[in-house]
CSV table of C-alpha atoms and ligand atoms in Angstrom, one decimal:
chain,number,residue,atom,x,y,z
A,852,UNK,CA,109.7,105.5,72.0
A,853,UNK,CA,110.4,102.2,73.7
A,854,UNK,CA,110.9,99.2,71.1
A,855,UNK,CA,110.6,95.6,71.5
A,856,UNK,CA,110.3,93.5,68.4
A,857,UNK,CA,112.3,94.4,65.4
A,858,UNK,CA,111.4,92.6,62.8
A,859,UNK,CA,114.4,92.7,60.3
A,860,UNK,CA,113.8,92.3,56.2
A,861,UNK,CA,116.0,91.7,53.3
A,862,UNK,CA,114.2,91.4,49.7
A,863,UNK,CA,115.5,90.0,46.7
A,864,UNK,CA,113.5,90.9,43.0
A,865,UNK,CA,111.9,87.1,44.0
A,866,UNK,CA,113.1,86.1,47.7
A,867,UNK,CA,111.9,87.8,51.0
A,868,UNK,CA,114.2,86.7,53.8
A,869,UNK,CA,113.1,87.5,57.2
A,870,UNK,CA,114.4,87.5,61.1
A,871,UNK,CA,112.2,88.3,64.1
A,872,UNK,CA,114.1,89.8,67.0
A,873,UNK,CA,112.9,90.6,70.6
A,874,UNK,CA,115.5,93.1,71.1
A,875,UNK,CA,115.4,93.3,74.8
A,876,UNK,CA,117.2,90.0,75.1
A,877,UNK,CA,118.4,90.2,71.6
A,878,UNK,CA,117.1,86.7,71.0
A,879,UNK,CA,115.5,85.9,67.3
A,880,UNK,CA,112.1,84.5,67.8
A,881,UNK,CA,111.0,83.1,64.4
A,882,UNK,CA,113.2,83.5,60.7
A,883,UNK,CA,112.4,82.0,57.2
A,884,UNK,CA,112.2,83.3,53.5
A,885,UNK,CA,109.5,83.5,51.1
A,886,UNK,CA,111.0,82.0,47.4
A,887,UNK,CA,109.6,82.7,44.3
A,888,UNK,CA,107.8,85.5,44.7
A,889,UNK,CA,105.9,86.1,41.5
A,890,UNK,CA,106.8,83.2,39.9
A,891,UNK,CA,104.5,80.0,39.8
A,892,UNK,CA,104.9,77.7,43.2
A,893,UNK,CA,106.3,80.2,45.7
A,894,UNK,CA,107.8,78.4,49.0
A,895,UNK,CA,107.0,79.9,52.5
A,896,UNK,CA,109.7,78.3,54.9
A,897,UNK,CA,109.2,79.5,58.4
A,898,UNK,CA,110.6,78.6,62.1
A,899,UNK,CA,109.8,79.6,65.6
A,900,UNK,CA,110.4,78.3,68.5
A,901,UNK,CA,109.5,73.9,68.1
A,902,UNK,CA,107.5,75.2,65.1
A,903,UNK,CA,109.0,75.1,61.6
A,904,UNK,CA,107.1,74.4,58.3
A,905,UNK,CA,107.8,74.7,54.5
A,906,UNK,CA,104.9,74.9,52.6
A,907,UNK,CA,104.5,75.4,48.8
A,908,UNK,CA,101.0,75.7,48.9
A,909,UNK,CA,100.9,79.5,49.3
A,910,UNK,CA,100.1,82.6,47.2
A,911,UNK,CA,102.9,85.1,46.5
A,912,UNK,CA,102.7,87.0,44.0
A,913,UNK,CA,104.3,90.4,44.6
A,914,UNK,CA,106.1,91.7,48.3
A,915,UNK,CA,103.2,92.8,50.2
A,916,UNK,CA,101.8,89.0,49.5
A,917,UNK,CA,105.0,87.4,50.6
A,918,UNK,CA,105.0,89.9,54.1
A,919,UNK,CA,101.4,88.8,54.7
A,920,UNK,CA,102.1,85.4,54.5
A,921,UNK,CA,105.1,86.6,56.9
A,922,UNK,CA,103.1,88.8,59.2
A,923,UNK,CA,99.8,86.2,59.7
A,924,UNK,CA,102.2,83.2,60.1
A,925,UNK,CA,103.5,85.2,63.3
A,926,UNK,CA,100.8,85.8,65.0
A,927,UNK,CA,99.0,82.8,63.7
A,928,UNK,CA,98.8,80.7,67.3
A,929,UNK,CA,98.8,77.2,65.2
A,930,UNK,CA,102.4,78.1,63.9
A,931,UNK,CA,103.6,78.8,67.3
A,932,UNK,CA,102.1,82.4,67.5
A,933,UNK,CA,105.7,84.3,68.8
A,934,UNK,CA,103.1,87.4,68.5
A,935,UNK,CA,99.8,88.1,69.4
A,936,UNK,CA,98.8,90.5,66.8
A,937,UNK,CA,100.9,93.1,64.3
A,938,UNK,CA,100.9,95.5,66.7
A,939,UNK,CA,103.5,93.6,68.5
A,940,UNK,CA,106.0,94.5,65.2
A,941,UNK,CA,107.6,97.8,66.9
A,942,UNK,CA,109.8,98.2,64.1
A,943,UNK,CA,111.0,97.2,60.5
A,944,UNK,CA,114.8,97.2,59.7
A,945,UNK,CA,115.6,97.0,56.1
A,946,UNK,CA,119.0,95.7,54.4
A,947,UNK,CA,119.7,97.7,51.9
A,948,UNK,CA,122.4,97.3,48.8
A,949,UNK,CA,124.0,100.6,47.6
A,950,UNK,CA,123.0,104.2,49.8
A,951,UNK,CA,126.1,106.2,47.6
A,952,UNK,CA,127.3,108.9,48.9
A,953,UNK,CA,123.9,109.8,50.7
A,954,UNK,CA,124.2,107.2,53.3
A,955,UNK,CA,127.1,107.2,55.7
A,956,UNK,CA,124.6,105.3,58.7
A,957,UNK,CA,121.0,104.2,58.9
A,958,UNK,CA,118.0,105.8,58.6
A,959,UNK,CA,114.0,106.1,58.9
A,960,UNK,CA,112.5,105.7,55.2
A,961,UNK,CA,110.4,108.5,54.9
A,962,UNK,CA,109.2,109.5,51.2
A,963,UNK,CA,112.3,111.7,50.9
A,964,UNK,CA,114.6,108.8,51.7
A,965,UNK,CA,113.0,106.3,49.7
A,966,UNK,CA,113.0,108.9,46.8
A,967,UNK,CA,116.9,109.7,47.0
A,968,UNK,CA,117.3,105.9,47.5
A,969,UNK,CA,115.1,105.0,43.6
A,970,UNK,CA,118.0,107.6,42.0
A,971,UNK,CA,120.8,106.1,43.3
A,972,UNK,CA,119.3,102.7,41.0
A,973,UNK,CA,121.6,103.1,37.9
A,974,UNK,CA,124.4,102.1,41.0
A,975,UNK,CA,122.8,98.8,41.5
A,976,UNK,CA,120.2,98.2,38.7
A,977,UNK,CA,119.4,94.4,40.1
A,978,UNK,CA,119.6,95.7,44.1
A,979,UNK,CA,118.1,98.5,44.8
A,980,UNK,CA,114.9,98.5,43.0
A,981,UNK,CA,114.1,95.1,44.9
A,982,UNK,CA,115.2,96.4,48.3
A,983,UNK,CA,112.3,98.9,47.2
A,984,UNK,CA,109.5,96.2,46.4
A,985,UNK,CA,110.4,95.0,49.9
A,986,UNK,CA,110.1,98.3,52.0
A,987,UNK,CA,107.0,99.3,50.0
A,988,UNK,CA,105.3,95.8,50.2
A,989,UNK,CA,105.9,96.0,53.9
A,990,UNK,CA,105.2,99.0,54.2
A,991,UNK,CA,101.7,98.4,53.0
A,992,UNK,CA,101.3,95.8,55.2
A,993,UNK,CA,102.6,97.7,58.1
A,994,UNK,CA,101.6,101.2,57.6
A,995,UNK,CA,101.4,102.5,61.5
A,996,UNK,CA,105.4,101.2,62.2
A,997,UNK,CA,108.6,102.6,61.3
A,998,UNK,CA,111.0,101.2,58.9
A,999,UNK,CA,114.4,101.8,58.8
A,1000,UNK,CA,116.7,101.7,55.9
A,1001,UNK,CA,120.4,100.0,56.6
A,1002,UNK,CA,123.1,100.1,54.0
A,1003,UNK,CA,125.5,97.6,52.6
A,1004,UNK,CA,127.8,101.0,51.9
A,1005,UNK,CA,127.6,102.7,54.9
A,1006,UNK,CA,130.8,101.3,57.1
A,1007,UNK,CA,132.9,102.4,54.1
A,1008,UNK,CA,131.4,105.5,53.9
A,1009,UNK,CA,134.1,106.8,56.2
A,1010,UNK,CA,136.9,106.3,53.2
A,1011,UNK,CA,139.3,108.6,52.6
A,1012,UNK,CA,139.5,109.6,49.1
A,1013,UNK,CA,143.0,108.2,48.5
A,1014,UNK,CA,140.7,104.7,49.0
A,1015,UNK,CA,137.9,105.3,47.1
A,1016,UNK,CA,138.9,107.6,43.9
A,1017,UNK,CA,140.0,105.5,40.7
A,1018,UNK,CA,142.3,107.0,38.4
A,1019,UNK,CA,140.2,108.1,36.2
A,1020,UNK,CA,139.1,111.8,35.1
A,1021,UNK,CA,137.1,113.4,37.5
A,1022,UNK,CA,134.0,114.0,36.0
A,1023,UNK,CA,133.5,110.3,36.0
A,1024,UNK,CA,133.2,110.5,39.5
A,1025,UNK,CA,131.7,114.1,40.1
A,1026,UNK,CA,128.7,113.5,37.1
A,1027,UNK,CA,128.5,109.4,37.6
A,1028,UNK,CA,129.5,108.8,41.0
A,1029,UNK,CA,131.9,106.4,40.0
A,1030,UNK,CA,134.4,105.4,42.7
A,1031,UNK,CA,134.7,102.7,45.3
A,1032,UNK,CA,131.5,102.4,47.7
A,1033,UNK,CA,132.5,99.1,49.5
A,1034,UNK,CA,129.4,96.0,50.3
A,1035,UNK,CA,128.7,93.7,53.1
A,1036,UNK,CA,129.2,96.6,55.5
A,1037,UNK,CA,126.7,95.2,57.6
A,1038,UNK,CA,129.0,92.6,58.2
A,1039,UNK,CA,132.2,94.2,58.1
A,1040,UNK,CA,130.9,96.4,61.2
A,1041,UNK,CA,129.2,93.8,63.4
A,1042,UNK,CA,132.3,91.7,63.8
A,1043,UNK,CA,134.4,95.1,64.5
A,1044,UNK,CA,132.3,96.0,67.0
A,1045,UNK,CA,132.9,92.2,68.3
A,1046,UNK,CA,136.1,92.4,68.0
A,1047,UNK,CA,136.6,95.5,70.1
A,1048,UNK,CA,134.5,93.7,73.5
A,1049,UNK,CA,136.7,90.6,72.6
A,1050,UNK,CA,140.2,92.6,72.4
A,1051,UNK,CA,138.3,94.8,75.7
A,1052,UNK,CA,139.8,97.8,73.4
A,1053,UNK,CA,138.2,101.5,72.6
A,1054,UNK,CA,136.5,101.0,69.4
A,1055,UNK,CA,138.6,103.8,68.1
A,1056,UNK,CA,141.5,102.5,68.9
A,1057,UNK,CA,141.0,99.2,66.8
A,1058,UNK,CA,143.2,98.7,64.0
A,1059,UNK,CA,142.1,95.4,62.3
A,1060,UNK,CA,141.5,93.2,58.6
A,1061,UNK,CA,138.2,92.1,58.2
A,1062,UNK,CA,137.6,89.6,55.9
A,1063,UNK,CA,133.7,88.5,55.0
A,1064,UNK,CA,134.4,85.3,52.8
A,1065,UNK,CA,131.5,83.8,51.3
A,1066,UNK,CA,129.9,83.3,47.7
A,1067,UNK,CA,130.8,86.8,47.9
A,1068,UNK,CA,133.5,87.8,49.3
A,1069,UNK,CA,135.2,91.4,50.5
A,1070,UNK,CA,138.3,92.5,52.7
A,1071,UNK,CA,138.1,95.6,54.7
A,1072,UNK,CA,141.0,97.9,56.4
A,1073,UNK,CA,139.5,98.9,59.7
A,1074,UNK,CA,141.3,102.0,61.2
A,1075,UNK,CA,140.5,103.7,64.9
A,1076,UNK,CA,136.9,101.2,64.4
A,1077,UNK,CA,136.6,102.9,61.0
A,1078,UNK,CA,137.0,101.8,57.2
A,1079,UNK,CA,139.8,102.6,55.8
A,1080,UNK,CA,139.7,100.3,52.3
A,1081,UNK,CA,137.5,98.0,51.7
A,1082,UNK,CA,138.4,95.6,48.8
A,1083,UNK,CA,134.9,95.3,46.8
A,1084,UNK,CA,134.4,98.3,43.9
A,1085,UNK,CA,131.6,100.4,42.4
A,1086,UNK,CA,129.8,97.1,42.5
A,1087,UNK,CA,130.6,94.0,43.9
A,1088,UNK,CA,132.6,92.7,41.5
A,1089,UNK,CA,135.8,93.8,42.2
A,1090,UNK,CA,138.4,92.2,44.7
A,1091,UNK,CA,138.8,89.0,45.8
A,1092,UNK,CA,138.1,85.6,43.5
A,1093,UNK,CA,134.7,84.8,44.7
A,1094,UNK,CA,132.4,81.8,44.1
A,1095,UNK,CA,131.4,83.0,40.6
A,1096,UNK,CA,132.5,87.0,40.4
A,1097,UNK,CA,136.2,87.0,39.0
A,1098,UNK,CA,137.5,89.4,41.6
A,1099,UNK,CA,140.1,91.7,40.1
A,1100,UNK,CA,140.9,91.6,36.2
A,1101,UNK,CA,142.7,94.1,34.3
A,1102,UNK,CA,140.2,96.3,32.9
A,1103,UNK,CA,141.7,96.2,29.7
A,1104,UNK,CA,140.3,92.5,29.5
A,1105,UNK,CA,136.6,93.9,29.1
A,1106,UNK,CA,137.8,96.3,26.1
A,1107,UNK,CA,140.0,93.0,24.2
A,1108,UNK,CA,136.4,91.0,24.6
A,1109,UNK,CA,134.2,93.7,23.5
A,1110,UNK,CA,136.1,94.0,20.2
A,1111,UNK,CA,135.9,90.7,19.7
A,1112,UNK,CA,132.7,90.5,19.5
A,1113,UNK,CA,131.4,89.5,22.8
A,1114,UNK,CA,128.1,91.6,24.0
A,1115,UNK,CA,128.4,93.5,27.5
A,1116,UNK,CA,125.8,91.1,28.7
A,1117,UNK,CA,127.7,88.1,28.2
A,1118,UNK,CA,131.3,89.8,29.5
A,1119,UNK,CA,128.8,90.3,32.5
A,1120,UNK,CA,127.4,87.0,33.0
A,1121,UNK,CA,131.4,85.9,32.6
A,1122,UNK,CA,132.7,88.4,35.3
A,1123,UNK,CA,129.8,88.0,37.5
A,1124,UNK,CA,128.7,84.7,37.4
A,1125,UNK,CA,131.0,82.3,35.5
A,1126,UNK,CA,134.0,83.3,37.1
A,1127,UNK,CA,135.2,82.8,40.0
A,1128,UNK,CA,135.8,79.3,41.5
A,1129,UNK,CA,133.2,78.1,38.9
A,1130,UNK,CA,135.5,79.0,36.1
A,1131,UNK,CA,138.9,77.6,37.6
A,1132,UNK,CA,137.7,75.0,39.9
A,1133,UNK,CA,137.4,72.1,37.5
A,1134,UNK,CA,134.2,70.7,39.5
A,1135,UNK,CA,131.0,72.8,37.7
A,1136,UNK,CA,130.2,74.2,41.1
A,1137,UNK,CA,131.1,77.7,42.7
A,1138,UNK,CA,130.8,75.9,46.5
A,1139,UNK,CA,133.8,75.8,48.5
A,1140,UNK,CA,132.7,72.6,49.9
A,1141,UNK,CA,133.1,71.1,46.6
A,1142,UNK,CA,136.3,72.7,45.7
A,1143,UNK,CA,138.2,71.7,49.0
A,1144,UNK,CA,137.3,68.1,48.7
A,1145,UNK,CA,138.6,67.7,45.2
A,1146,UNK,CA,142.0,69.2,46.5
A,1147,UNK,CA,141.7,66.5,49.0
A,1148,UNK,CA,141.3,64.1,46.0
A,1149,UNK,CA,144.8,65.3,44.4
A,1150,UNK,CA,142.6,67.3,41.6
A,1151,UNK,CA,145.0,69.6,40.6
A,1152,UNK,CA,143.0,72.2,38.8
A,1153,UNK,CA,141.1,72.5,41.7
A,1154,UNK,CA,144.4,72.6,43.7
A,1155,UNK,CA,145.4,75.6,41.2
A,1156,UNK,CA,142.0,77.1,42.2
A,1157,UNK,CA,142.2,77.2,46.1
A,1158,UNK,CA,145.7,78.2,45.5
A,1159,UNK,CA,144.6,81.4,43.1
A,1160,UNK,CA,141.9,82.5,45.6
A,1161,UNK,CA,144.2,82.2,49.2
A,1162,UNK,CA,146.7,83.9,47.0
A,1163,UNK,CA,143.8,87.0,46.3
A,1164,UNK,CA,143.2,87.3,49.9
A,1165,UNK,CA,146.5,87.4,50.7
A,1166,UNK,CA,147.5,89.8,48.6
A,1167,UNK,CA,144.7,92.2,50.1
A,1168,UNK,CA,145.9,91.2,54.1
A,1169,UNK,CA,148.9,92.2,53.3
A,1170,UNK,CA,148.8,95.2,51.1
A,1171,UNK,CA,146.3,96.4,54.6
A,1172,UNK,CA,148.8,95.3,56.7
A,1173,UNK,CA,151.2,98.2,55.3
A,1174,UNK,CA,148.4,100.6,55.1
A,1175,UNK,CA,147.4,100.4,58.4
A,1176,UNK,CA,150.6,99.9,60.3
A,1177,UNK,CA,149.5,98.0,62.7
A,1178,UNK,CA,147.2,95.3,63.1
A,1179,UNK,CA,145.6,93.8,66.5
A,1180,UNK,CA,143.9,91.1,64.4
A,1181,UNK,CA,142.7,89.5,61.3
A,1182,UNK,CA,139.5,88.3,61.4
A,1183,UNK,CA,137.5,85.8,59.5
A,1184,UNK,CA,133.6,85.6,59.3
A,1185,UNK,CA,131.0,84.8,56.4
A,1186,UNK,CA,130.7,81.0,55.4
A,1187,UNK,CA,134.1,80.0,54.1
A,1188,UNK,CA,135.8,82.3,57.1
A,1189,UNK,CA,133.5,80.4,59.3
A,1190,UNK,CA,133.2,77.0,58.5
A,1191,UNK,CA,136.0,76.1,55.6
A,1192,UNK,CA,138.6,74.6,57.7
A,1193,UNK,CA,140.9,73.9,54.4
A,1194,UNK,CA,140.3,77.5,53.1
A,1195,UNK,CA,141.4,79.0,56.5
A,1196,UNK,CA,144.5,76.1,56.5
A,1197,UNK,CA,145.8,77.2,53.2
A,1198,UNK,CA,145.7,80.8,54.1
A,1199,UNK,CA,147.4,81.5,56.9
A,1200,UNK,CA,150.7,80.2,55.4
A,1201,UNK,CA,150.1,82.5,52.9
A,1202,UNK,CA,150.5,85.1,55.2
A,1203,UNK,CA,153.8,84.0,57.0
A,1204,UNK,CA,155.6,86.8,55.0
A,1205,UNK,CA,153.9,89.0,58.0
A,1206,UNK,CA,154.4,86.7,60.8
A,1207,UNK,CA,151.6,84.5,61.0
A,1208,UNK,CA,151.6,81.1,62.4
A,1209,UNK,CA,148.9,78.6,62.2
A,1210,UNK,CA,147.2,76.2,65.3
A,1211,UNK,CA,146.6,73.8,62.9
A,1212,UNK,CA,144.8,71.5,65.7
A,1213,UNK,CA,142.3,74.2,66.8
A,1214,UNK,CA,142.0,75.2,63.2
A,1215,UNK,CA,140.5,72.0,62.3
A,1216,UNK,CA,137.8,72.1,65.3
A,1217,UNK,CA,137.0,75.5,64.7
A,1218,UNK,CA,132.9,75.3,62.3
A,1219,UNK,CA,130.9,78.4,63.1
A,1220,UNK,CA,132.4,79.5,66.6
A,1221,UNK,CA,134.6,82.3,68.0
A,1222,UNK,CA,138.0,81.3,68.3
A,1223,UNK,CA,141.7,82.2,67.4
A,1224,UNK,CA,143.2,79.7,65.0
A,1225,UNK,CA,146.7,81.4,64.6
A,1226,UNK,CA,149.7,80.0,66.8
A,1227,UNK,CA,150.8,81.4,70.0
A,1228,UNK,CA,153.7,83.1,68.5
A,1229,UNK,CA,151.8,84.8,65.1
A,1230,UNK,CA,152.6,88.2,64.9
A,1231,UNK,CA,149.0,88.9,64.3
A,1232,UNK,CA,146.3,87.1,65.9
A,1233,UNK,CA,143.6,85.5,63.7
A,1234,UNK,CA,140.2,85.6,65.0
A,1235,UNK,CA,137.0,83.4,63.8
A,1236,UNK,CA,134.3,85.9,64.5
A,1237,UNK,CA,130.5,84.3,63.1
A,1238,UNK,CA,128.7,87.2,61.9
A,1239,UNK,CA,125.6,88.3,62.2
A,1240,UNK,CA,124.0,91.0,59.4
A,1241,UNK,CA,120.6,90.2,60.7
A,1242,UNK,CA,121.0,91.2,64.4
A,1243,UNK,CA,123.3,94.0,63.9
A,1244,UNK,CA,120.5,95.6,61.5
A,1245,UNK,CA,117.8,94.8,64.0
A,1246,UNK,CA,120.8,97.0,66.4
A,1247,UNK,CA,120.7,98.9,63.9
A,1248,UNK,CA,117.0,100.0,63.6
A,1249,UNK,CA,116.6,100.3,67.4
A,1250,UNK,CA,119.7,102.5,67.4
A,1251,UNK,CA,117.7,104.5,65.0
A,1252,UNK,CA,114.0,104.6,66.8
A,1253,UNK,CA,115.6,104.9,70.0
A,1254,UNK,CA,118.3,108.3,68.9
B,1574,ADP,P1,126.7,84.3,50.8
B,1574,ADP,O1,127.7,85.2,50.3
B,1574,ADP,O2,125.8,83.8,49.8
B,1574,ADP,O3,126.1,84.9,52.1
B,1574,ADP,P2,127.9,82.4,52.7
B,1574,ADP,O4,128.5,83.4,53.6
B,1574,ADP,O5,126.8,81.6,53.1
B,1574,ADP,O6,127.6,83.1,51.3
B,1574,ADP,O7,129.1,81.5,52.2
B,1574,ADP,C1,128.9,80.4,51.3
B,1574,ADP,C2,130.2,79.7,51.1
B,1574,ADP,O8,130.6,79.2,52.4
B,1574,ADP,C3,130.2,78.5,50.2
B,1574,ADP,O9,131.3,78.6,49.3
B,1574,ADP,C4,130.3,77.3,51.1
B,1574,ADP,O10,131.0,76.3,50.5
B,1574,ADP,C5,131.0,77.8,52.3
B,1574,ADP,N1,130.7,77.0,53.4
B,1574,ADP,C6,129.5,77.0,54.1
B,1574,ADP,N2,129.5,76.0,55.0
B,1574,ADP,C7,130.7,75.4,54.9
B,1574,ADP,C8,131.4,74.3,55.6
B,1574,ADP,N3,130.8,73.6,56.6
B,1574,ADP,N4,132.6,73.9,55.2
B,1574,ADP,C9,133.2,74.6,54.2
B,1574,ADP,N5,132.7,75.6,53.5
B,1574,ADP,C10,131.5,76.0,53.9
């Protein structure tokens, strides 16, 4: 079946972000988001082409609402009209949070699919039942096309179990599938891929760190183009110190809380959403932005902060460093990997235990382009790599029509 348009969909229980591709050039032709769905004064924010408006005076109030708005501001020819009528939507990709252990790549969502994908909720209780208000509100909407599910888990479906088991007796994983599943896969395998055409090596011969550093933020051991470890959990709380999820904490810390007599909901909200760079930063926000310019100031809680988080990421780049062997390159993508000039400054030092050396004069040029910051003489090269979840699940989705 020959594709064109791919129009790629990632729902929220309130938010419906979307990204029109025309996949024969790979060029987006319009994006935007639909906010507050369900709640009182939803906001439509849509752009193609010349054409972009934000308009609050819409009607949203469940998913096949917010992909109508979507669908008629497409083809509407007043708002730029990049189509000419649904029809010209070929295909639906759909991020997805958590696939378990069923998902290892991307699929059609046929009723079977979607139905395996419901049970796996208890994994992802926010996630996964709003990834399903999104496929079944556009599915409604767009009844005649194909929708394709891709996971947040699949890359990391390839762990071996020494990476994914916990410690823990086995019936905890074998009757609650609790282990280590991995997020922002997505992610994790678009700038691999990259990677290989920039290194011009055999994706299967890529050995390489991949770090995704944003609000959320998870490291990845990529071996012959394949996860390897992958530094997020059973949920995306574990690893690194993020912008408000604490990262790694001694599990024992939830126990000593719970006895004294704090509720599971509020050790949640602590971990998940008070933590982070939010709780140490000093500066009441979880923004990175925020936290580097007070180090620039001389605050030195905030100092103590940056220091705390570098020092997280570190610890996982190198702990992959041994576990791999050998690395071609560490690569940084996702906002603060992107864009946060200080973040980047602070960590490469960190790393000079394995040979790293910093440019710091490219470093400082270097906002949301491909480039290698490290010296001429690091051991490792460090790559900038911008990545790009919603093209690669638009990829993703044609890959899938197209098998
Ligand atoms: P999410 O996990 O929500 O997708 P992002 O990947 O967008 O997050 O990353 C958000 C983080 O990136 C924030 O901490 C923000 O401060 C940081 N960031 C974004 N742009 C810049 C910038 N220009 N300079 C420094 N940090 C930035």
């Amino acid at each position: 079946m020959g594709i064109r348009n791919v129009l790629v969909v990632n729902a929220g229980s309130s938010s419906l972000k979307f990204m029109l591709f025309d996949m024969e050039a790979e060029k987006m032709l319009a994006k935007g988001q639909v906010e507050r769905i369900g709640i009182d004064n939803p906001l439509f924010t849509f752009t193609t082409g010349d054409y972009s408006e934000k308009q609050t005076l819409c009607e949203a109030p469940n998913h096949t609402a917010a992909i109508k708005l979507v669908c008629n501001a497409l083809v509407d020819p007043a708002k730029g009209g990049c189509l000419k009528s649904f029809a010209d939507i070929d295909a639906v990709g759909h991020r997805m949070v958590h696939g378990g252990e069923l998902y290892s790549g991307s699929v059609l969502l046929t009723p079977e699919v979607l139905e395996a994908f419901e049970k796996l909720s208890p994994l992802a209780p926010l996630h996964n039942p709003a990834c399903l208000q999104g496929v079944q509100g556009c599915q409604n909407v767009l009844a005649d096309v194909p929708h394709v599910g891709v996971f947040d888990t699949a890359f990391h479906q390839t762990m071996p179990a020494e990476s994914y088991l916990y410690a823990l007796p086995k019936e905890v994983y074998e009757k609650y599938g609790v282990r280590k599943y991995g997020f922002h896969g997505t992610s994790h395998k678009f700038v691999t891929h990259r990677m290989a055409e920039v290194l011009n090596k055999p994706l299967d011969e890529m050995n390489i760190i991949t770090c995704h550093l944003g609000n959320g933020s998870s490291i990845t051991a990529v071996k012959g183009g394949k996860c390897f470890d992958t530094s997020m959990g059973m949920t995306p709380l574990a690893g690194v110190m993020m912008g408000t999820r604490a990262g790694d904490i001694d599990p024992a810390v939830v126990l000593y809380l719970l006895k004294n007599g704090f509720t599971a909901d509020e050790i949640d909200a602590m971990m998940n959403k008070k933590g982070g760079v939010l709780a140490l930063g000093g500066t009441g926000s979880s923004d990175m932005r925020d936290l580097c310019s007070a180090c620039g100031e001389g605050n030195e809680e905030a100092q103590v902060a940056l220091a705390r988080l570098v020092h997280s990421y570190a610890m996982y780049i190198g702990g992959y460093t041994a576990l791999l062997g050998r690395v071609d390159a560490i690569v940084l993508t996702g906002g603060i990997g992107e864009n946060s000039k200080e973040t980047r400054a602070a960590l490469l030092p960190a790393l000079s235990g394995l040979g790293v050396t910093l440019n710091a004069e490219v470093n400082n040029q270097v906002r949301g382009i491909e480039k290698i910051i490290s010296g001429d003489d690091s051991a490792i090269p460090v790559y900038v790599i911008p990545t790009n979840e919603e093209l690669m699940i638009a990829r993703e989705t044609y890959a899938v029509i197209n098998q």
